C-alpha cells in the first residue's frame, strides 16, 4: 500500500510580523548608521543617553527602509530630540527646571 505525498498542494501563507520582530539588514542599508551608533556607545563607555541622536538616526534609517514598522519618533522616546538637541547637550539647569535631576524626578511639594 502506498500513500501519495503531495508536498506541492499546501502553500505557505505569510503573515505580518509581530511588533518587536523585524527583518535583519541583510543588504547593509543602515550599516553606516549602526556603526556610527556603536562607535558612539564604545566611545562613551556604553552610556546610551550620550548617543541618542545616533540611535534616532539609526531608527529613522530602519523605518525609512521598512526594516521595522514606522512609528512616530515621539512615541519611540525621541520627542526631546525633535529640535535636534540631545539629552547630553541639555544643561543641568535646564534639566533641573523641567524636573530631571541626576536621573530622578523632583517631587512636587505637598501643598
PDB file of C-alpha atoms in Angstrom, residues 16-26 34 58-59 62-63 65-70:
ATOM      1  CA  UNK A  16       2.560  40.291   9.059  1.00  0.00           C
ATOM      2  CA  UNK A  17       5.382  40.428  11.552  1.00  0.00           C
ATOM      3  CA  UNK A  18       4.529  40.850  15.204  1.00  0.00           C
ATOM      4  CA  UNK A  19       5.547  44.144  16.750  1.00  0.00           C
ATOM      5  CA  UNK A  20       9.088  43.760  18.013  1.00  0.00           C
ATOM      6  CA  UNK A  21      10.015  41.351  15.231  1.00  0.00           C
ATOM      7  CA  UNK A  22      11.869  42.798  12.315  1.00  0.00           C
ATOM      8  CA  UNK A  23      13.914  41.634   9.337  1.00  0.00           C
ATOM      9  CA  UNK A  24      17.665  41.806   9.568  1.00  0.00           C
ATOM     10  CA  UNK A  25      19.505  44.347   7.473  1.00  0.00           C
ATOM     11  CA  UNK A  26      20.911  41.739   5.078  1.00  0.00           C
ATOM     12  CA  UNK A  34      24.591  51.313  13.020  1.00  0.00           C
ATOM     13  CA  UNK A  58      19.627  54.590  13.025  1.00  0.00           C
ATOM     14  CA  UNK A  59      15.960  54.113  13.900  1.00  0.00           C
ATOM     15  CA  UNK A  62      15.441  51.331   9.560  1.00  0.00           C
ATOM     16  CA  UNK A  63      11.932  52.794   9.370  1.00  0.00           C
ATOM     17  CA  UNK A  65      13.743  51.209   4.527  1.00  0.00           C
ATOM     18  CA  UNK A  66      10.857  49.268   6.094  1.00  0.00           C
ATOM     19  CA  UNK A  67      13.153  47.133   8.263  1.00  0.00           C
ATOM     20  CA  UNK A  68      10.922  47.987  11.234  1.00  0.00           C
ATOM     21  CA  UNK A  69       7.396  49.296  11.453  1.00  0.00           C
ATOM     22  CA  UNK A  70       7.228  53.057  11.096  1.00  0.00           C
TER      23      UNK A  70
END
